[in-house]
Coordinates of N, CA and C in Angstrom, one line a residue:
X18 N -82.4 75.2 272.5 CA -82.4 74.0 271.8 C -84.5 73.4 272.5
X19 N -85.2 72.7 271.5 CA -86.8 72.7 271.5 C -86.4 71.5 270.5
X20 N -87.8 70.7 271.0 CA -87.8 69.6 270.1 C -88.3 70.1 269.0
X21 N -89.6 71.1 268.9 CA -89.8 71.3 267.3 C -88.2 71.4 266.5
X22 N -87.3 71.7 266.7 CA -85.9 72.4 265.9 C -85.3 71.2 266.0
X23 N -85.3 70.3 266.8 CA -84.5 68.7 266.4 C -85.4 67.9 265.6
X24 N -87.1 68.2 265.1 CA -87.5 67.4 264.5 C -87.6 68.2 263.1
X25 N -87.6 69.6 263.1 CA -87.5 69.8 262.4 C -86.6 69.3 261.0
X26 N -85.1 69.5 261.7 CA -84.1 69.4 260.9 C -84.1 68.3 260.7
X27 N -84.3 67.1 261.6 CA -84.2 65.8 261.6 C -85.5 65.4 260.3
X28 N -86.3 65.7 260.5 CA -87.4 65.8 258.8 C -87.1 66.1 257.8
X29 N -86.3 67.3 257.7 CA -86.2 67.9 257.0 C -84.6 66.4 255.6
X30 N -84.0 66.5 256.6 CA -82.8 64.9 256.6 C -83.3 63.8 255.9
X31 N -84.9 63.7 256.8 CA -85.1 62.2 256.4 C -86.1 62.3 254.9
X32 N -86.6 63.2 254.8 CA -87.9 63.3 253.7 C -86.8 63.9 252.5
X33 N -86.3 64.8 252.7 CA -84.8 65.1 251.7 C -85.5 66.6 251.2
X34 N -86.0 66.9 252.2 CA -86.0 68.9 252.0 C -87.2 69.2 252.9
X35 N -87.6 70.7 252.5 CA -88.1 71.2 253.6 C -89.6 71.3 252.5
X36 N -89.8 70.9 252.1 CA -91.5 70.9 251.6 C -92.0 70.1 251.8
X37 N -91.3 68.3 251.8 CA -92.0 67.0 252.2 C -92.1 67.3 253.8
X38 N -90.8 67.7 254.3 CA -91.2 67.9 255.9 C -92.1 68.8 256.8
X39 N -91.9 69.5 256.1 CA -93.0 70.7 256.4 C -94.3 69.7 256.5
X40 N -94.5 69.2 255.3 CA -95.8 68.3 254.8 C -96.2 67.8 256.4
X41 N -94.7 67.0 256.4 CA -95.3 65.4 257.3 C -95.3 66.4 258.8
X42 N -94.8 67.2 259.5 CA -94.7 67.8 260.6 C -95.9 68.8 260.9
X43 N -97.0 69.5 259.5 CA -98.0 70.5 259.4 C -97.3 70.8 259.8
X44 N -96.6 71.7 259.7 CA -95.6 72.9 259.6 C -95.5 73.8 258.1
X45 N -95.5 75.0 258.4 CA -95.2 75.5 257.1 C -93.6 75.9 257.0
X46 N -93.6 75.5 255.5 CA -92.1 75.8 255.3 C -91.0 76.9 256.0
X47 N -91.9 77.9 256.0 CA -91.0 79.2 256.6 C -90.7 78.5 258.3
X48 N -91.7 77.8 258.8 CA -91.8 77.6 259.8 C -90.6 76.6 260.1
X49 N -90.3 75.8 259.8 CA -89.0 74.3 259.6 C -88.1 75.3 259.3
X50 N -87.5 76.3 258.6 CA -86.9 76.5 258.1 C -86.1 77.6 259.6
X51 N -87.1 78.4 260.0 CA -87.0 79.3 261.3 C -86.6 78.5 261.9
X52 N -86.9 77.4 262.5 CA -86.3 76.6 263.6 C -85.5 76.1 263.6
X53 N -84.7 75.6 262.3 CA -83.3 75.3 262.1 C -82.7 76.3 262.2
X54 N -82.6 77.4 261.0 CA -82.1 78.6 261.9 C -81.6 78.7 263.3
X55 N -82.5 78.9 264.2 CA -82.6 79.2 265.2 C -81.8 78.3 266.3
X56 N -82.3 77.0 265.8 CA -81.0 75.7 266.2 C -79.5 75.9 266.3
X57 N -79.0 76.6 264.9 CA -78.1 76.9 263.6 C -77.5 78.2 264.7
X58 N -78.5 78.6 265.2 CA -77.7 80.2 265.5 C -77.4 79.6 267.1
X59 N -78.3 79.0 267.8 CA -78.3 78.7 269.4 C -76.7 77.8 269.1
X60 N -76.9 77.2 268.7 CA -75.5 76.2 268.7 C -74.4 77.2 268.1
X61 N -74.0 78.0 267.6 CA -72.7 78.8 266.6 C -72.3 77.8 265.6
X62 N -73.1 76.8 264.8 CA -72.9 76.8 263.5 C -73.4 76.4 262.9
X63 N -73.3 75.9 261.4 CA -74.2 75.9 260.2 C -73.7 74.4 260.5
X64 N -75.6 73.7 259.8 CA -76.0 72.3 260.3 C -76.1 72.1 258.3
X65 N -76.5 72.6 257.6 CA -77.3 72.3 256.4 C -76.4 73.7 255.8
X66 N -75.7 72.6 254.8 CA -75.3 73.2 253.0 C -76.4 73.7 252.5
X67 N -76.9 74.9 252.4 CA -78.0 75.7 251.6 C -77.6 76.3 250.0
X68 N -78.6 75.1 249.5 CA -78.2 75.3 248.3 C -78.8 74.9 247.2
X69 N -79.8 75.7 246.2 CA -81.3 75.6 246.3 C -81.2 74.7 244.8
X70 N -79.7 74.3 244.5 CA -79.5 73.6 243.1 C -79.0 72.4 243.2
X71 N -78.7 72.1 244.9 CA -78.5 70.5 245.1 C -79.3 69.8 246.2
X72 N -79.6 68.2 246.5 CA -80.1 67.9 247.5 C -79.3 68.7 248.9
X73 N -80.1 68.2 250.3 CA -79.6 68.8 251.8 C -78.6 68.2 251.7
X74 N -77.8 68.6 252.1 CA -76.6 68.1 252.6 C -75.9 68.8 253.9
X75 N -75.4 68.1 254.8 CA -74.8 68.7 255.8 C -73.2 69.0 255.9
X76 N -73.1 69.9 256.9 CA -71.6 70.4 257.3 C -70.9 69.1 257.8
X77 N -69.4 69.4 258.0 CA -69.1 68.7 258.8 C -69.5 68.2 260.0
X78 N -69.2 69.5 260.6 CA -70.1 69.5 261.9 C -71.7 69.4 262.6
X79 N -72.3 69.4 261.4 CA -73.5 68.8 260.4 C -73.7 67.1 260.8
X80 N -73.0 66.8 260.9 CA -73.1 65.2 260.3 C -72.8 64.7 262.1
X81 N -72.0 65.6 262.6 CA -71.6 64.7 264.1 C -73.1 65.5 264.9
X82 N -73.8 66.6 264.9 CA -74.2 67.1 266.0 C -75.6 66.2 265.4
X83 N -76.0 65.8 264.1 CA -77.1 65.2 263.7 C -77.1 63.7 264.4
X84 N -75.7 62.7 264.8 CA -75.8 61.5 265.3 C -76.5 61.9 266.6
X85 N -76.2 63.2 267.1 CA -76.8 63.2 268.9 C -77.4 63.6 268.8
X86 N -78.1 64.4 267.6 CA -79.8 65.1 267.4 C -80.6 63.5 267.2
X87 N -80.6 62.3 266.7 CA -81.1 61.2 266.1 C -80.6 60.6 267.7
X88 N -80.1 60.4 268.4 CA -79.9 59.6 270.1 C -81.0 60.3 270.3
X89 N -80.9 61.4 270.5 CA -81.4 62.2 271.8 C -83.1 61.9 271.4
X90 N -83.6 61.9 270.1 CA -85.0 61.7 269.6 C -85.6 60.5 270.4
X91 N -84.2 59.1 269.6 CA -84.6 57.9 270.2 C -85.2 58.1 271.5
X92 N -84.2 59.0 272.8 CA -84.8 58.9 274.0 C -85.7 59.2 274.1
X93 N -86.0 60.3 274.1 CA -87.0 61.4 274.2 C -88.9 60.7 273.3
X94 N -88.4 59.5 272.6 CA -89.7 58.5 271.9 C -89.7 57.4 273.0
X95 N -88.4 57.0 273.6 CA -88.8 56.3 274.5 C -89.2 56.3 275.9
X96 N -89.1 57.9 276.7 CA -89.9 58.0 277.2 C -91.2 58.4 276.8
X97 N -91.5 59.3 275.8 CA -93.0 58.8 275.8 C -93.9 57.4 275.8
X98 N -93.1 56.6 275.0 CA -93.5 55.0 275.3 C -93.5 54.3 276.4
X99 N -92.8 54.9 277.2 CA -92.7 54.6 278.8 C -93.8 54.9 279.1
X100 N -94.3 56.2 279.7 CA -95.3 57.0 279.9 C -96.8 56.9 278.9
X101 N -96.7 56.1 277.9 CA -97.9 55.7 277.2 C -98.2 54.2 277.5
X102 N -97.6 53.6 278.2 CA -97.1 52.2 278.7 C -98.0 51.9 279.8
X103 N -97.8 52.9 280.6 CA -97.9 53.6 282.5 C -99.7 53.8 282.4
X104 N -99.8 54.6 281.3 CA -100.8 54.9 281.3 C -102.2 53.8 281.2
X105 N -101.7 53.2 279.8 CA -102.4 51.9 279.4 C -102.4 51.1 280.8
X106 N -101.4 50.8 281.4 CA -101.3 49.4 282.5 C -100.4 49.6 283.4
X107 N -100.7 50.7 284.4 CA -99.8 51.6 285.8 C -99.3 50.3 286.5
X108 N -98.5 50.0 287.4 CA -97.5 49.5 288.0 C -98.4 49.8 289.5
X109 N -98.2 48.9 290.1 CA -99.0 49.3 291.6 C -98.5 48.1 292.4
X110 N -98.6 49.0 293.8 CA -97.7 48.7 294.8 C -99.2 48.2 296.1
X111 N -99.0 46.7 296.7 CA -100.4 46.9 297.7 C -99.5 46.1 298.8
X112 N -99.2 46.9 300.0 CA -98.8 46.3 301.2 C -99.3 45.7 301.8
X113 N -99.9 44.4 302.4 CA -100.7 43.8 303.2 C -100.4 43.5 304.2
X114 N -101.1 43.6 304.9 CA -100.5 43.8 306.8 C -101.7 42.2 307.2
X115 N -100.8 41.3 307.7 CA -101.3 40.3 307.9 C -101.1 39.5 309.5
X116 N -101.4 38.7 309.6 CA -101.1 37.7 311.5 C -100.7 36.8 310.8
X117 N -99.3 36.6 311.8 CA -98.1 35.2 311.0 C -98.8 34.0 310.8
X118 N -99.5 33.5 310.7 CA -100.6 32.6 310.4 C -100.9 32.8 309.6
X119 N -101.6 33.6 308.8 CA -102.2 34.0 307.6 C -101.3 33.6 306.3
X120 N -100.3 35.0 307.4 CA -99.1 34.9 306.2 C -98.5 33.7 305.1
X121 N -98.3 32.7 306.4 CA -98.3 31.0 306.0 C -98.8 30.1 305.5
X122 N -100.3 30.3 305.9 CA -101.0 29.1 305.3 C -102.1 29.8 304.0
X123 N -102.1 31.1 304.0 CA -103.3 31.6 303.3 C -102.7 32.2 302.0
X124 N -102.1 32.9 302.6 CA -101.4 34.4 302.1 C -100.9 33.4 300.4
X125 N -100.2 32.5 300.1 CA -99.0 32.2 299.6 C -100.8 32.1 298.6
X126 N -101.1 31.2 298.5 CA -102.3 30.9 297.5 C -103.1 32.3 296.5
X127 N -103.3 33.2 297.7 CA -104.4 34.7 297.3 C -103.2 34.6 296.3
X128 N -102.3 35.3 297.4 CA -101.2 36.3 296.5 C -100.8 35.7 295.0
X129 N -100.6 34.2 294.6 CA -100.5 33.8 292.8 C -101.6 34.3 292.3
X130 N -102.6 33.6 292.8 CA -104.3 34.3 292.1 C -104.2 35.4 291.6
X131 N -104.0 36.7 292.9 CA -103.8 38.0 292.4 C -103.6 38.0 291.4
X132 N -102.0 37.2 291.1 CA -101.0 38.1 290.4 C -101.4 37.7 288.8
X133 N -101.7 36.6 288.6 CA -102.7 35.7 287.6 C -102.9 36.9 287.2
X134 N -103.9 37.3 287.9 CA -105.6 38.6 287.3 C -104.9 39.9 287.7
X135 N -103.9 39.8 288.2 CA -103.6 41.8 288.3 C -102.1 41.7 288.0
X136 N -101.3 41.4 287.3 CA -100.1 41.1 286.9 C -99.2 42.6 287.4
X137 N -99.6 43.9 286.9 CA -99.3 45.1 287.2 C -98.9 45.5 288.5
X138 N -99.9 44.5 289.4 CA -100.2 44.6 291.3 C -98.7 44.0 291.9
X139 N -98.3 44.7 292.3 CA -97.0 43.7 293.7 C -97.8 44.1 294.6
X140 N -97.7 42.4 295.1 CA -98.2 42.9 296.8 C -96.5 42.2 297.7
X141 N -97.0 43.1 298.6 CA -96.2 42.8 299.5 C -96.2 42.8 301.4
X142 N -96.6 41.2 301.4 CA -97.0 40.9 302.8 C -96.2 41.1 303.7
X143 N -96.7 41.9 304.8 CA -95.9 42.6 306.1 C -97.0 41.7 307.5
X144 N -95.8 41.1 308.0 CA -96.4 40.6 309.2 C -96.8 41.4 311.0
X145 N -98.1 41.5 311.4 CA -98.1 42.3 312.5 C -98.5 42.2 313.7

């Protein structure tokens, strides 16, 4: 099962047919159809009822499967969003060693200032 297969099936359902789905996915209709057929073959069940005279319909198994495929798609999108956020604003940790007197007197002010200006960097002081 591939993301292309999942996205192809969901696009056909969301856009009401193979033609519009293929346009939105920048794929040929044949490629969309083949992706869905490969998914059905891998799962061993028909997901779509194919009748040229009727709108796209799901089989009973298709209804159950699509619920899970949508959940998978949401999770994949969440992972992509996390990765994008991390690329734009990476979280970092800075371990800062210091003398006990500095840790108690000066460092708290410095850490507060630094955290205001660099919220993605966590400072962990330790005494040596």
